[in-house]
Coordinates of C-alpha atoms in Angstrom, one line a residue:
X14 CA -2.7 2.8 26.9
X15 CA -4.3 2.4 30.4
X16 CA -4.0 5.3 32.8
X17 CA -1.8 3.2 35.2
X18 CA 0.5 1.6 32.5
X19 CA 3.1 4.5 33.1
X20 CA 3.3 3.6 36.7
X21 CA 4.3 0.0 36.4
X22 CA 8.2 -0.4 36.9
X23 CA 10.1 -1.9 34.1
X24 CA 13.7 -3.2 34.2
X25 CA 15.6 -1.0 31.7
X26 CA 17.2 -2.7 28.8
X27 CA 20.6 -1.8 27.1
X28 CA 20.4 1.5 25.2
X29 CA 20.6 1.2 21.5
X30 CA 22.7 4.3 21.5
X31 CA 24.7 4.6 24.8
X32 CA 26.7 7.5 23.5
X33 CA 23.7 9.6 23.3
X34 CA 23.4 9.9 27.2
X35 CA 26.8 11.7 27.2
X36 CA 26.4 15.3 28.4
X37 CA 22.8 14.5 29.6
X38 CA 23.3 12.8 33.0
X39 CA 20.2 11.2 34.7
X40 CA 20.5 13.6 37.6
X41 CA 20.4 16.5 35.2
X42 CA 17.0 15.9 33.7
X43 CA 14.3 18.4 34.8
X44 CA 12.4 17.0 37.5
X45 CA 8.7 16.1 36.6
X46 CA 9.3 16.7 33.1
X47 CA 10.8 13.3 32.1
X48 CA 8.5 11.0 30.1
X49 CA 8.0 7.9 32.1
X50 CA 7.5 5.4 29.2
X51 CA 10.5 3.6 28.0
X52 CA 11.5 3.3 24.3
X53 CA 10.1 -0.2 24.4
X54 CA 6.7 0.9 25.6
X55 CA 6.6 3.6 22.6
X56 CA 7.5 1.0 20.0
X57 CA 4.9 -1.4 21.3
X58 CA 2.1 1.3 21.6
X59 CA 2.8 2.6 18.0
X60 CA 3.1 -0.8 16.5
X61 CA 0.0 -2.3 18.1
X62 CA -2.3 0.6 19.0
X63 CA -1.7 3.4 16.6
X64 CA -0.3 2.2 13.3
X65 CA -1.3 -1.6 12.9
X66 CA -2.4 -0.9 9.4
X67 CA 1.1 0.2 8.1
X68 CA 2.6 -2.8 9.9
X69 CA 0.1 -5.2 8.4
X70 CA 0.6 -3.8 4.9
X71 CA 4.4 -4.2 5.3
X72 CA 3.9 -7.8 6.4
X73 CA 1.5 -8.5 3.5
X74 CA 4.1 -7.1 1.1
X75 CA 6.8 -9.0 2.6
X76 CA 4.8 -12.2 2.4
X77 CA 4.0 -11.5 -1.3
X78 CA 7.7 -10.6 -2.1
X79 CA 8.7 -14.0 -0.7
X80 CA 6.3 -15.9 -2.9
X81 CA 8.1 -15.5 -6.3
X82 CA 5.4 -17.5 -8.3
X83 CA 2.5 -15.7 -7.1
X84 CA 4.0 -12.3 -6.2
X85 CA 2.4 -10.1 -8.9
X86 CA -1.0 -11.4 -8.5
X87 CA -1.0 -11.3 -4.8
X88 CA 0.4 -7.7 -4.8
X89 CA -2.5 -6.7 -7.1
X90 CA -5.0 -8.4 -4.7
X91 CA -3.4 -6.6 -1.6
X92 CA -4.0 -3.1 -3.3
X93 CA -7.4 -3.9 -4.7
X94 CA -8.9 -4.6 -1.3
X95 CA -8.6 -0.9 -0.7
X96 CA -10.6 1.3 -3.2
X97 CA -8.7 4.6 -2.0
X98 CA -5.4 2.9 -2.3
X99 CA -6.3 1.5 -5.7
X100 CA -7.2 5.1 -7.0
X101 CA -3.9 6.5 -5.6
X102 CA -1.7 3.8 -7.1
X103 CA -3.3 4.2 -10.6
X104 CA -2.8 8.0 -10.4
X105 CA 0.9 7.7 -9.4
X106 CA 1.3 4.9 -12.0
X107 CA 0.3 7.5 -14.7
X108 CA 2.5 10.2 -13.3
X109 CA 5.8 11.5 -14.8
X110 CA 8.0 10.2 -11.8
X111 CA 6.9 6.7 -12.1
X112 CA 5.8 6.5 -15.8
X113 CA 7.9 8.9 -17.9
X114 CA 6.9 7.1 -21.1
X115 CA 3.3 7.9 -20.2
X116 CA 1.9 4.6 -21.1
X117 CA -1.8 4.5 -20.1
X118 CA -2.3 2.5 -16.9
X119 CA -6.0 1.5 -16.1
X120 CA -5.5 -1.5 -13.9
X121 CA -3.4 -2.6 -10.9
X122 CA -2.2 -5.6 -12.9
X123 CA -1.1 -3.3 -15.7
X124 CA 0.7 -1.0 -13.2
X125 CA 2.8 -3.7 -12.0
X126 CA 3.8 -4.7 -15.5
X127 CA 4.6 -1.1 -16.5
X128 CA 6.1 0.3 -13.5
X129 CA 7.7 -3.0 -12.0
X130 CA 7.0 -4.9 -8.8
X131 CA 9.3 -3.0 -6.6
X132 CA 7.8 0.5 -7.7
X133 CA 4.4 -0.5 -6.9
X134 CA 5.5 -1.8 -3.4
X135 CA 7.1 1.6 -2.9
X136 CA 3.9 3.4 -3.7
X137 CA 1.7 1.0 -1.6
X138 CA 3.9 1.5 1.5
X139 CA 4.1 5.2 1.1
X140 CA 0.2 5.5 0.7
X141 CA -0.2 3.6 4.0
X142 CA 2.3 5.6 5.7
X143 CA 0.5 8.9 4.7
X144 CA -2.9 7.4 5.7
X145 CA -1.7 6.4 9.1
X146 CA 0.0 9.7 10.1
X147 CA -2.2 12.5 8.8
X148 CA -4.6 11.9 11.8
X149 CA -3.8 14.5 14.3
X150 CA -1.3 15.0 16.9
X151 CA 1.1 18.0 16.9
X152 CA 0.1 18.6 13.2
X153 CA 2.6 21.1 12.4
X154 CA 5.5 18.8 13.4
X155 CA 4.0 15.8 11.6
X156 CA 3.7 17.8 8.3
X157 CA 7.3 19.2 8.8
X158 CA 8.7 15.6 9.2
X159 CA 6.6 14.1 6.4
X160 CA 7.7 16.8 3.9
X161 CA 11.3 16.1 4.9
X162 CA 10.8 12.4 4.4
X163 CA 9.2 12.8 1.0
X164 CA 11.6 15.3 -0.2
X165 CA 14.6 13.1 1.0
X166 CA 13.1 10.0 -0.6
X167 CA 12.7 11.7 -4.0
X168 CA 16.2 13.2 -3.9
X169 CA 17.8 10.0 -2.7
X170 CA 15.9 7.9 -5.4
X171 CA 17.4 10.3 -8.0
X172 CA 20.9 10.3 -6.6
X173 CA 20.7 6.4 -6.7
X174 CA 19.6 6.5 -10.3
X175 CA 22.5 8.8 -11.3
X176 CA 24.8 6.2 -10.0
X177 CA 22.9 3.4 -11.7
X178 CA 22.2 1.8 -8.3
X179 CA 19.7 -1.0 -9.0
X180 CA 18.1 -0.4 -5.5
X181 CA 16.5 2.9 -6.4
X182 CA 12.9 1.8 -5.2
X183 CA 14.5 0.4 -1.9
X184 CA 16.3 3.6 -1.5
X185 CA 13.1 5.6 -1.7
X186 CA 11.3 3.5 0.9
X187 CA 14.3 3.6 3.3
X188 CA 14.6 7.4 3.0
X189 CA 10.9 8.0 3.4
X190 CA 10.7 5.7 6.5
X191 CA 14.1 6.9 7.9
X192 CA 12.1 9.3 10.2
X193 CA 9.1 7.1 10.8
X194 CA 9.7 7.3 14.5
X195 CA 9.6 11.0 14.5
X196 CA 6.5 11.2 12.4
X197 CA 4.7 8.5 14.5
X198 CA 5.7 10.2 17.8
X199 CA 4.5 13.6 16.8
X200 CA 1.2 12.0 15.5
X201 CA 0.4 9.7 18.4
X202 CA 2.7 11.1 21.3
X203 CA -0.1 12.8 23.1
X204 CA 1.0 14.7 26.3
X205 CA 4.6 13.8 25.7
X206 CA 4.6 15.2 22.2
X207 CA 3.1 18.4 23.6
X208 CA 5.7 18.7 26.2
X209 CA 8.6 18.1 23.8
X210 CA 7.0 20.6 21.4
X211 CA 7.1 23.1 24.2
X212 CA 10.7 22.6 25.1
X213 CA 11.7 22.9 21.4
X214 CA 9.7 26.1 21.0
X215 CA 11.3 27.5 24.2
X216 CA 14.8 27.1 22.7
X217 CA 18.0 26.8 24.7
X218 CA 18.4 23.1 23.9
X219 CA 19.5 21.2 20.7
X220 CA 16.9 18.8 19.3
X221 CA 19.0 15.8 20.7
X222 CA 19.2 17.4 24.2
X223 CA 15.4 18.2 24.2
X224 CA 14.5 14.7 23.2
X225 CA 16.6 13.2 25.8
X226 CA 15.4 15.6 28.5
X227 CA 11.7 14.9 27.9
X228 CA 11.9 11.3 26.7
X229 CA 15.2 9.7 27.7
X230 CA 15.8 8.6 24.2
X231 CA 16.1 10.0 20.7
X232 CA 13.3 9.6 18.2
X233 CA 15.8 8.1 15.9
X234 CA 16.0 5.1 18.3
X235 CA 12.1 4.9 18.0
X236 CA 12.6 4.7 14.2
X237 CA 15.2 1.9 14.6
X238 CA 12.8 0.0 17.0
X239 CA 9.8 0.2 14.6
X240 CA 12.1 -0.7 11.8
X241 CA 13.1 -4.0 13.6
X242 CA 9.5 -4.8 14.7
X243 CA 8.1 -4.2 11.1
X244 CA 11.1 -5.8 9.4
X245 CA 11.6 -2.8 7.2
X246 CA 14.9 -3.9 5.8
X247 CA 18.6 -3.9 6.4
X248 CA 19.1 -0.7 4.4
X249 CA 16.8 1.4 6.6
X250 CA 18.5 -0.1 9.7
X251 CA 21.9 0.7 8.3
X252 CA 21.0 4.3 7.9
X253 CA 19.1 4.8 11.1
X254 CA 21.9 3.2 13.1
X255 CA 24.7 5.0 11.3
X256 CA 26.2 1.8 10.0
X257 CA 27.5 1.1 6.5
X258 CA 28.2 3.9 4.1
X259 CA 27.7 2.2 0.8
X260 CA 26.3 4.1 -2.2
X261 CA 22.7 3.4 -1.2
X262 CA 23.1 4.6 2.2
X263 CA 25.1 7.6 1.1
X264 CA 22.3 8.6 -1.2
X265 CA 19.8 8.5 1.6
X266 CA 22.1 10.6 3.9
X267 CA 22.5 13.1 1.2
X268 CA 18.7 13.2 0.6
X269 CA 18.1 13.7 4.3
X270 CA 20.7 16.5 4.5
X271 CA 19.4 18.3 1.6
X272 CA 15.8 18.2 2.7
X273 CA 16.8 20.0 5.9
X274 CA 19.3 22.4 4.4
X275 CA 17.2 23.8 1.7
X276 CA 14.7 24.9 4.4
X277 CA 17.1 27.9 4.7
X278 CA 16.8 28.5 0.9
X279 CA 18.1 26.9 -2.2
X280 CA 20.7 29.6 -2.7
X281 CA 21.7 29.6 1.0
X282 CA 25.5 29.1 1.6
X283 CA 24.9 25.8 3.5
X284 CA 22.8 24.5 0.5
X285 CA 25.4 25.5 -2.0
X286 CA 28.2 24.0 0.0
X287 CA 26.2 20.6 0.3
X288 CA 25.6 20.5 -3.4
X289 CA 29.2 20.9 -4.1
X290 CA 29.8 17.9 -1.7
X291 CA 27.2 15.8 -3.5
X292 CA 28.5 16.7 -7.0
X293 CA 31.3 14.3 -6.9
X294 CA 29.0 11.5 -5.5
X295 CA 26.5 12.0 -8.3
X296 CA 29.2 12.5 -11.0
X297 CA 27.8 15.9 -12.2
X298 CA 28.8 19.5 -11.9
X299 CA 27.4 21.5 -9.1
X300 CA 25.5 23.8 -11.5
X301 CA 24.0 20.7 -13.4
X302 CA 23.2 19.0 -10.1
X303 CA 21.6 22.0 -8.6
X304 CA 19.2 22.1 -11.5
X305 CA 18.3 18.4 -11.3
X306 CA 17.9 18.6 -7.5
X307 CA 15.6 21.7 -7.8
X308 CA 13.5 19.9 -10.4
X309 CA 13.3 16.9 -8.0
X310 CA 12.1 19.3 -5.3
X311 CA 9.2 20.3 -7.5
X312 CA 8.5 16.6 -8.4
X313 CA 8.4 15.8 -4.8
X314 CA 5.8 18.4 -4.2
X315 CA 3.7 17.1 -7.0
X316 CA 4.1 13.4 -6.0
X317 CA 3.1 14.0 -2.4
X318 CA -0.1 15.6 -3.5
X319 CA -0.8 12.4 -5.5
X320 CA -0.3 10.5 -2.2
X321 CA -3.1 12.5 -0.7
X322 CA -1.2 15.2 1.4
X323 CA -1.5 18.5 -0.3
X324 CA -0.6 20.3 3.0
X325 CA 2.7 18.4 3.2
X326 CA 3.4 19.4 -0.5
X327 CA 3.4 23.1 0.6
X328 CA 6.1 22.5 3.1
X329 CA 8.7 21.3 0.5
X330 CA 10.9 24.1 -0.2
X331 CA 11.0 25.2 -3.9
X332 CA 13.6 27.0 -6.2
X333 CA 10.7 28.1 -8.4
X334 CA 6.9 27.9 -8.6
X335 CA 5.3 24.5 -8.7
X336 CA 1.9 23.7 -10.1
X337 CA -0.3 22.3 -7.3
X338 CA -2.0 18.9 -7.7
X339 CA -5.6 18.1 -6.7
X340 CA -5.7 15.6 -3.9
X341 CA -6.8 12.0 -5.0
X342 CA -10.4 11.1 -4.1
X343 CA -11.3 7.6 -3.1
X344 CA -13.2 5.7 -5.8
X345 CA -16.9 4.8 -5.3
X346 CA -16.5 1.0 -5.4
X347 CA -20.2 0.5 -6.2
X348 CA -20.4 2.8 -9.3
X349 CA -20.2 0.9 -12.6
X350 CA -17.7 2.6 -15.0
X351 CA -18.5 1.4 -18.6
X352 CA -15.2 3.1 -19.9
X353 CA -13.1 1.3 -17.5
X354 CA -14.9 -2.0 -18.4
X355 CA -14.0 -1.4 -22.1
X356 CA -10.4 -0.8 -21.4
X357 CA -10.0 -3.7 -19.2
X358 CA -11.9 -6.1 -21.8
X359 CA -9.4 -4.7 -24.4
X360 CA -6.5 -5.5 -22.2
X361 CA -7.7 -8.9 -21.4
X362 CA -8.2 -9.7 -25.2
X363 CA -4.7 -8.4 -25.9
X364 CA -3.3 -10.5 -23.0
X365 CA -5.1 -13.7 -24.4
X366 CA -3.8 -13.1 -28.0
X367 CA -0.4 -12.7 -26.6
X368 CA -0.5 -16.0 -24.7
X369 CA -0.5 -14.5 -21.2
X370 CA -0.7 -17.1 -18.3
X371 CA -4.2 -17.8 -16.8
X372 CA -3.4 -16.1 -13.6
X373 CA -3.0 -12.9 -15.3
X374 CA -6.2 -13.1 -17.1
X375 CA -8.1 -14.1 -13.9
X376 CA -6.8 -11.3 -12.0
X377 CA -7.8 -8.8 -14.8
X378 CA -11.2 -10.4 -14.8
X379 CA -11.6 -10.1 -11.0
X380 CA -10.4 -6.4 -11.1
X381 CA -12.9 -5.8 -14.1
X382 CA -15.9 -7.1 -12.2
X383 CA -14.9 -5.4 -9.0
X384 CA -13.9 -2.0 -10.2
X385 CA -15.5 -1.8 -13.7
X386 CA -19.0 -3.5 -13.1
X387 CA -19.1 -2.2 -9.5
X388 CA -19.5 -5.1 -7.0
X389 CA -18.8 -5.1 -3.4
X390 CA -17.1 -8.5 -3.5
X391 CA -16.1 -10.8 -6.3
X392 CA -14.8 -14.4 -5.9
X393 CA -13.4 -17.1 -8.1
X394 CA -14.0 -20.8 -7.1
X395 CA -12.9 -24.0 -8.5
X396 CA -14.2 -27.7 -8.3
X397 CA -12.0 -30.0 -6.6
X398 CA -10.4 -32.9 -8.9
X399 CA -13.1 -35.4 -7.9
X400 CA -15.8 -32.8 -8.5
X401 CA -17.3 -33.2 -5.1
X402 CA -16.5 -29.8 -3.7
X403 CA -16.5 -26.2 -4.8
X404 CA -13.6 -24.2 -3.2
X405 CA -13.1 -20.4 -3.1
X406 CA -9.6 -19.6 -4.6
X407 CA -9.3 -15.8 -4.6
X408 CA -11.6 -12.9 -4.0
X409 CA -11.7 -9.1 -3.9
X410 CA -13.5 -6.6 -2.0
X411 CA -15.0 -6.0 1.6
X412 CA -14.2 -8.9 3.8
X413 CA -13.2 -10.9 0.8
X414 CA -10.5 -13.0 2.5
X415 CA -13.0 -14.1 5.1
X416 CA -15.6 -15.1 2.4
X417 CA -12.9 -16.9 0.4
X418 CA -12.3 -19.0 3.5
X419 CA -15.9 -19.8 4.0
X420 CA -16.7 -20.4 0.5
X421 CA -16.5 -24.3 0.4
X422 CA -19.5 -26.3 -0.7
X423 CA -20.0 -30.0 -1.0
X424 CA -21.7 -31.4 -4.0
X425 CA -24.2 -34.4 -4.2
X426 CA -27.3 -35.4 -5.9
X427 CA -29.8 -33.4 -3.7
X428 CA -32.3 -32.0 -6.2
X429 CA -33.1 -28.3 -6.2
X430 CA -29.8 -27.1 -4.5
X431 CA -28.3 -24.2 -6.2
X432 CA -24.8 -25.7 -6.5
X433 CA -26.0 -29.1 -7.6
X434 CA -28.2 -27.8 -10.3
X435 CA -25.7 -25.1 -11.3
X436 CA -22.9 -27.8 -12.1
X437 CA -25.6 -30.2 -13.9
X438 CA -26.7 -27.2 -16.0
X439 CA -24.1 -24.6 -16.1
X440 CA -25.4 -21.1 -16.8
X441 CA -25.2 -17.6 -15.5
X442 CA -27.7 -16.6 -12.8
X443 CA -28.8 -13.5 -11.2
X444 CA -29.9 -14.0 -7.6
X445 CA -32.1 -11.6 -5.7
X446 CA -35.6 -10.8 -4.5
X447 CA -37.9 -11.7 -7.4
X448 CA -34.9 -12.8 -9.6
X449 CA -33.8 -16.1 -8.2
X450 CA -35.4 -19.2 -10.1
X451 CA -38.2 -20.4 -7.9
X452 CA -37.1 -24.0 -8.2
X453 CA -33.6 -23.3 -6.7
X454 CA -32.8 -23.3 -3.0
X455 CA -30.1 -20.7 -2.3
X456 CA -30.1 -21.1 1.5
X457 CA -26.5 -22.6 1.7
X458 CA -25.1 -19.7 -0.4
X459 CA -26.8 -17.0 1.7
X460 CA -25.8 -18.7 5.0
X461 CA -22.1 -18.2 3.9
X462 CA -22.4 -14.9 2.1
X463 CA -25.1 -13.2 4.2
X464 CA -26.4 -11.1 1.2
X465 CA -29.3 -11.7 -1.1
X466 CA -28.0 -9.8 -4.1
X467 CA -25.6 -11.8 -6.2
X468 CA -24.5 -13.1 -9.7
X469 CA -22.9 -16.3 -10.6
X470 CA -21.4 -17.6 -13.9
X471 CA -19.7 -20.8 -14.9
X472 CA -16.2 -21.3 -16.1
X473 CA -16.2 -23.9 -18.9
X474 CA -13.8 -25.9 -20.9
X475 CA -15.2 -27.7 -23.8
X476 CA -18.7 -27.3 -22.5
X477 CA -17.8 -28.6 -19.0
X478 CA -17.9 -26.4 -16.0
X479 CA -14.8 -26.4 -13.9
X480 CA -15.6 -23.5 -11.6
X481 CA -17.6 -20.3 -11.1
X482 CA -17.5 -16.5 -10.5
X483 CA -19.4 -15.2 -7.7
X484 CA -20.1 -11.4 -7.2
X485 CA -22.4 -9.7 -4.8
X486 CA -23.5 -6.3 -3.4
X487 CA -24.0 -6.0 0.3
X488 CA -26.7 -3.2 0.4
X489 CA -30.0 -5.1 1.0
X490 CA -31.9 -2.1 -0.5
X491 CA -30.0 -2.2 -3.7
X492 CA -30.7 -4.0 -7.0
X493 CA -28.9 -5.9 -9.9
X494 CA -30.2 -4.6 -13.3
X495 CA -29.9 -6.3 -16.7
X496 CA -26.9 -4.1 -17.7
X497 CA -24.9 -5.1 -14.6
X498 CA -25.6 -8.8 -15.1
X499 CA -24.7 -8.7 -18.8
X500 CA -21.3 -7.0 -17.9
X501 CA -20.7 -9.5 -15.2
X502 CA -21.3 -12.4 -17.7
X503 CA -19.0 -10.8 -20.3
X504 CA -16.1 -10.7 -17.9
X505 CA -16.7 -14.2 -16.7
X506 CA -16.7 -15.5 -20.2
X507 CA -13.1 -14.1 -20.8
X508 CA -11.7 -16.9 -18.4
X509 CA -13.4 -19.6 -20.4
X510 CA -12.0 -18.1 -23.6
X511 CA -8.5 -18.0 -22.0
X512 CA -8.6 -21.5 -20.7
X513 CA -9.8 -22.8 -24.1
X514 CA -7.1 -20.8 -25.9
X515 CA -4.4 -22.1 -23.6
X516 CA -5.7 -25.7 -24.1
X517 CA -5.6 -25.3 -27.8
X518 CA -2.0 -23.9 -27.7
X519 CA -0.9 -27.0 -25.7
X520 CA -2.5 -29.4 -28.0
X521 CA -0.8 -27.7 -31.0

């Protein structure tokens, strides 16, 4: 934010929580210590300048969730655009919390099938939150708030499950984000965060009083503002604003209270009293519930390590020792993985035999070429009905969406043009220095893709090409060897097999 932004006068709007000013009259605020920026300023600053990635991820997932026909495939594509997120989602998909039956999960598409759409959404939002917030600021406070958030989320999810609440994934996200304003402020609050930290360390004021004296609002209000801007859902807003007290809300409130209370110890009087209060809600004896909650605390520490935050895991209070998890490393998107190729090919074969729809097969093939064969970008394109245009339909990788939008080529009878010749004589081709057929002109393709290293392969039905796969590498100093080209062709052929099998089934 510009230096002079704090000096521009703004007309104050109605307070979200007017009652919070009671006992802290304007004239009583310490002179020169009051933060000049309003709540609205902070909401805008965090939303637009500091955490746009989280907001964009949430917006994308909302758009995916609203599209019932394509939701699963589109969610997979959102996750696969980010190699680090893909690695973390797959590790979490194989963890005990999300996959107690321990079914092997090697692909994002499979993760959505095994875990369910909502669980994968839950994981993706949590990963983006961690990535956005572990960047600096008053680090001790950020880690403290994140530990409370993850601990509360795991406990609330468990409580919801005990009550057979069908919203357990929504409960997890709402509990995790119920202090997103606190976490974001401590990460991006700059001088204001430092001043508030000093006031809290000095003591003499409650947390509410300190926030009001330094900021003029409570950080809970910042959470509410961000929840509204990012459309994080009515359940979160209900909890933050102290509205309804249904079973889902109560599970979250209990999770929040427990995460704070156990900081004094699992056997502290306050913790024991709270567990007794929770026992009637959960329908379990205090003794049995304490055991479950203690196990949840251990699981929360393990899970937060999977999300890439081992520092946070150490701040979650434990009733006993917990094995530390190694942080998840980002995958190298360019490294071919023959074992992964084989697993995905087996999964594709099984899906084709089971009569899976073509969109599922297509997404597995794209993921296999991208993650297994190791390309920077992969794209699927189809001919228009009149066969006069080739149009990009879906893509994965760096800048994939921009590539898909540009990937539109007209077909005519111009001899020597790559696309005209390709659809007259469909065959897989490796394009690169010294590899492109001398008789083909690839200028139109390179103008759109801005790279010289690529492979193309046809999608055929009864010998007639209806589309193509395109995959490339962006490093001009790289190369495409025979093994890579053969693996690319093998995956591309799976779609032709699936289309042929589907056509045969319909005829039968």
